[in-house]
mmCIF file of C-alpha atoms and ligand atoms in Angstrom:
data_model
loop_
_atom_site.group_PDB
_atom_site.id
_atom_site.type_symbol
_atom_site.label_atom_id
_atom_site.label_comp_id
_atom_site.label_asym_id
_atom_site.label_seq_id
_atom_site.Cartn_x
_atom_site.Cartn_y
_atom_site.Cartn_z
ATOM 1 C CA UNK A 22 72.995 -19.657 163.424
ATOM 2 C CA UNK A 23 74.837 -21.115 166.366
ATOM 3 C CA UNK A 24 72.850 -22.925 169.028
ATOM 4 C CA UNK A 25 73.758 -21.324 172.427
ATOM 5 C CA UNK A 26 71.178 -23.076 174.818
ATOM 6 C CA UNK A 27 73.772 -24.828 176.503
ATOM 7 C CA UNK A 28 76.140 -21.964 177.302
ATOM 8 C CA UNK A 29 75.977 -19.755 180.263
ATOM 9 C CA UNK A 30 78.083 -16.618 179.508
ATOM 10 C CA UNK A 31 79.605 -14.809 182.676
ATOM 11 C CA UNK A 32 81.035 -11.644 182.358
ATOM 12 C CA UNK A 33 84.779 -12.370 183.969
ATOM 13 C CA UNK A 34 86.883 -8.656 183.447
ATOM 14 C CA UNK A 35 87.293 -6.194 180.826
ATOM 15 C CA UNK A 36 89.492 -6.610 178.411
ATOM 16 C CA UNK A 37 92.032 -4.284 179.848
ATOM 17 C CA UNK A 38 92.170 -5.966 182.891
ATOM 18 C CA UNK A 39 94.074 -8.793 181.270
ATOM 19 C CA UNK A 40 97.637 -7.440 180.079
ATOM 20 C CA UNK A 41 99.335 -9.730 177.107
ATOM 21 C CA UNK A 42 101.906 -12.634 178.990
ATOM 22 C CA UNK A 43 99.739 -12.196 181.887
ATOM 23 C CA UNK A 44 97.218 -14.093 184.190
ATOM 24 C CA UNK A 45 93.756 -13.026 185.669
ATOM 25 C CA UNK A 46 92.516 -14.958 188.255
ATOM 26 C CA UNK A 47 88.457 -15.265 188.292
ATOM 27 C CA UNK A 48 88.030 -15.410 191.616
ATOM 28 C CA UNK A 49 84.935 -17.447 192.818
ATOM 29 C CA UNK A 50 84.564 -20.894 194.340
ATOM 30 C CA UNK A 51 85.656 -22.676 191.306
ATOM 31 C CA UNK A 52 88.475 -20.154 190.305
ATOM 32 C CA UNK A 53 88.974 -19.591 186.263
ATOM 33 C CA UNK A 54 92.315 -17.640 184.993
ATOM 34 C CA UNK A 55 91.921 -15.642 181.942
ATOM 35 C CA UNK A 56 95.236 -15.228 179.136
ATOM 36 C CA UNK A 57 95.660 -13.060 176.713
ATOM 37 C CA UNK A 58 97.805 -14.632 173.824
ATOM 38 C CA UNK A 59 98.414 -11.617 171.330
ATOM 39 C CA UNK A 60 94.760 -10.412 171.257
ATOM 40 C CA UNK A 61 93.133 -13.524 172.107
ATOM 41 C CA UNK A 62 91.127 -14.478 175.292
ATOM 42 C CA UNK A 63 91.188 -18.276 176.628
ATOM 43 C CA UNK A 64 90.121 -19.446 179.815
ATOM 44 C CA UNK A 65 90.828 -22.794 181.940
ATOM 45 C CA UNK A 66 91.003 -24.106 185.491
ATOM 46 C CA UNK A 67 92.883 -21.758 187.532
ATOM 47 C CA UNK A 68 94.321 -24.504 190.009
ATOM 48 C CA UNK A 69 97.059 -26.559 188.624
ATOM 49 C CA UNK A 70 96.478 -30.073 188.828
ATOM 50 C CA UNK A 71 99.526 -30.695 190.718
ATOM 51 C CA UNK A 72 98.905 -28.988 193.794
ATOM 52 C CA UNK A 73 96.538 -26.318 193.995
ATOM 53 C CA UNK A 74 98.417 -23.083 193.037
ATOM 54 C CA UNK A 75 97.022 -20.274 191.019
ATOM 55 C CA UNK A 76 97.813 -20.706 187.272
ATOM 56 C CA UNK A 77 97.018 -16.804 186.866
ATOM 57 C CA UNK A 78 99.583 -15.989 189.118
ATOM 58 C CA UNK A 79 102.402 -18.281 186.951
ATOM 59 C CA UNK A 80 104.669 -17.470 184.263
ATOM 60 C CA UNK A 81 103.356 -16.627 180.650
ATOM 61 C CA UNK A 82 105.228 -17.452 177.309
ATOM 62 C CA UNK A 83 103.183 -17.431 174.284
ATOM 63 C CA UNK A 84 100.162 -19.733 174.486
ATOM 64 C CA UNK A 85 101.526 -21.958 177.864
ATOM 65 C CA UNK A 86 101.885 -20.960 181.134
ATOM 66 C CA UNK A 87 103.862 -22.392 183.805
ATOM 67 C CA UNK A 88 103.213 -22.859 187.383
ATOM 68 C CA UNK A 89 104.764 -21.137 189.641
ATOM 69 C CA UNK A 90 104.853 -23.667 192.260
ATOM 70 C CA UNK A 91 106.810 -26.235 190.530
ATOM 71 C CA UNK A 92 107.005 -25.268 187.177
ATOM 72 C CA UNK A 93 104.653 -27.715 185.651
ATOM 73 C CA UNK A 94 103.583 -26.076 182.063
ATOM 74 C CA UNK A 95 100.414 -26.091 180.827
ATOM 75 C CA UNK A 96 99.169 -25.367 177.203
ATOM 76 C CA UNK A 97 96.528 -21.973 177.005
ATOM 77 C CA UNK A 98 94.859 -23.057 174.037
ATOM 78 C CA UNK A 99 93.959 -26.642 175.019
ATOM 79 C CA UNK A 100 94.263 -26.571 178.330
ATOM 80 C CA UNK A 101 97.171 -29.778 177.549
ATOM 81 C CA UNK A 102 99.968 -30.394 180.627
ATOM 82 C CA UNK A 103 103.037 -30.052 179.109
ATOM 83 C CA UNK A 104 105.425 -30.909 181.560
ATOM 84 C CA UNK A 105 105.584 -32.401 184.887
ATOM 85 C CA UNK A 106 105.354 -32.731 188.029
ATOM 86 C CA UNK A 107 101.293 -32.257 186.727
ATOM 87 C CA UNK A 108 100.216 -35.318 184.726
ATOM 88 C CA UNK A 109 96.891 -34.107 184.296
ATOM 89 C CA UNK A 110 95.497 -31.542 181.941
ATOM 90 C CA UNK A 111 92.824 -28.405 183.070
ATOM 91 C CA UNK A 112 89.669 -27.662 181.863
ATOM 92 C CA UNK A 113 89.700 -25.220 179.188
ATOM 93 C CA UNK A 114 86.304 -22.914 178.775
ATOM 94 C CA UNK A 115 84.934 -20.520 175.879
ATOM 95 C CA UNK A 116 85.480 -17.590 175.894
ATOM 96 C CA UNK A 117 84.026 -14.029 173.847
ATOM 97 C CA UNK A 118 84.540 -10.764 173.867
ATOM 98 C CA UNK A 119 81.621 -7.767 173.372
ATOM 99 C CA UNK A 120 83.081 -4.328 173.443
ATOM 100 C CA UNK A 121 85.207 -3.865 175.677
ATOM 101 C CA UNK A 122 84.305 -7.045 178.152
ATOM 102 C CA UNK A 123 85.527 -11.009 178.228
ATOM 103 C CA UNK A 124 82.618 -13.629 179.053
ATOM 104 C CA UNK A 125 83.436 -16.912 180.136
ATOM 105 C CA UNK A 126 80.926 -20.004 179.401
ATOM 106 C CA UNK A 127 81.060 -21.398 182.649
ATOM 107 C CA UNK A 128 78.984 -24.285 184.380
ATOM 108 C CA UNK A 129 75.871 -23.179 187.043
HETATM 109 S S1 FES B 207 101.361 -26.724 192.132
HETATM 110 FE FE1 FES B 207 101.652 -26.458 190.019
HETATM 111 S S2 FES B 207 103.385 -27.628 189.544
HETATM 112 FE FE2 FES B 207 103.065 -27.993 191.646
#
């Protein structure tokens, strides 16, 4: 059995809430954005690291999304930068589904 006493599961949408190629921004004070990549949930750092726009709100292809600011691309899965102008990569978190909802391991 899988030892969960570090993870602190959030409930972030429903799983409809997240249409395939597209972003959801979780919006609290340390924003999250939510993919779906054919069926799959991930979750990372909604601010790029270049300058502070809303990776939910770029541009989806397959499992890397690109900013919409300047275009910087950013890997899904791993959370990897891509291509400039960001140099540095974004947090990635885990992610489950229950039913119908999406829960995000996120920090206190
Ligand atoms: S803010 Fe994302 S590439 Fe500039």
């Amino acid at each position: 059995m899988e030892c969960e006493d570090h993870v602190t599961w959030t409930k972030a949408c429903g799983t409809s809430d997240i249409e395939k190629g597209e972003g959801f921004q979780l919006d609290r004070e340390h924003p999250i954005a939510l993919f779906n990549v054919d069926g799959e949930y991930f979750a990372i750092d909604d601010t790029c690291t270049h300058d502070e726009s809303s990776l939910a709100d770029g541009y989806v292809d397959g499992d890397v999304v690109e900013c919409a600011w300047h275009f910087a691309k950013f890997c899904i899965k791993t959370g990897e930068v891509l291509s400039l102008p960001a140099t540095c990569p974004v947090a990635t978190y885990a992610v489950k589904v229950e039913g119908d909802d999406v829960f995000v391991d996120l920090p206190d």
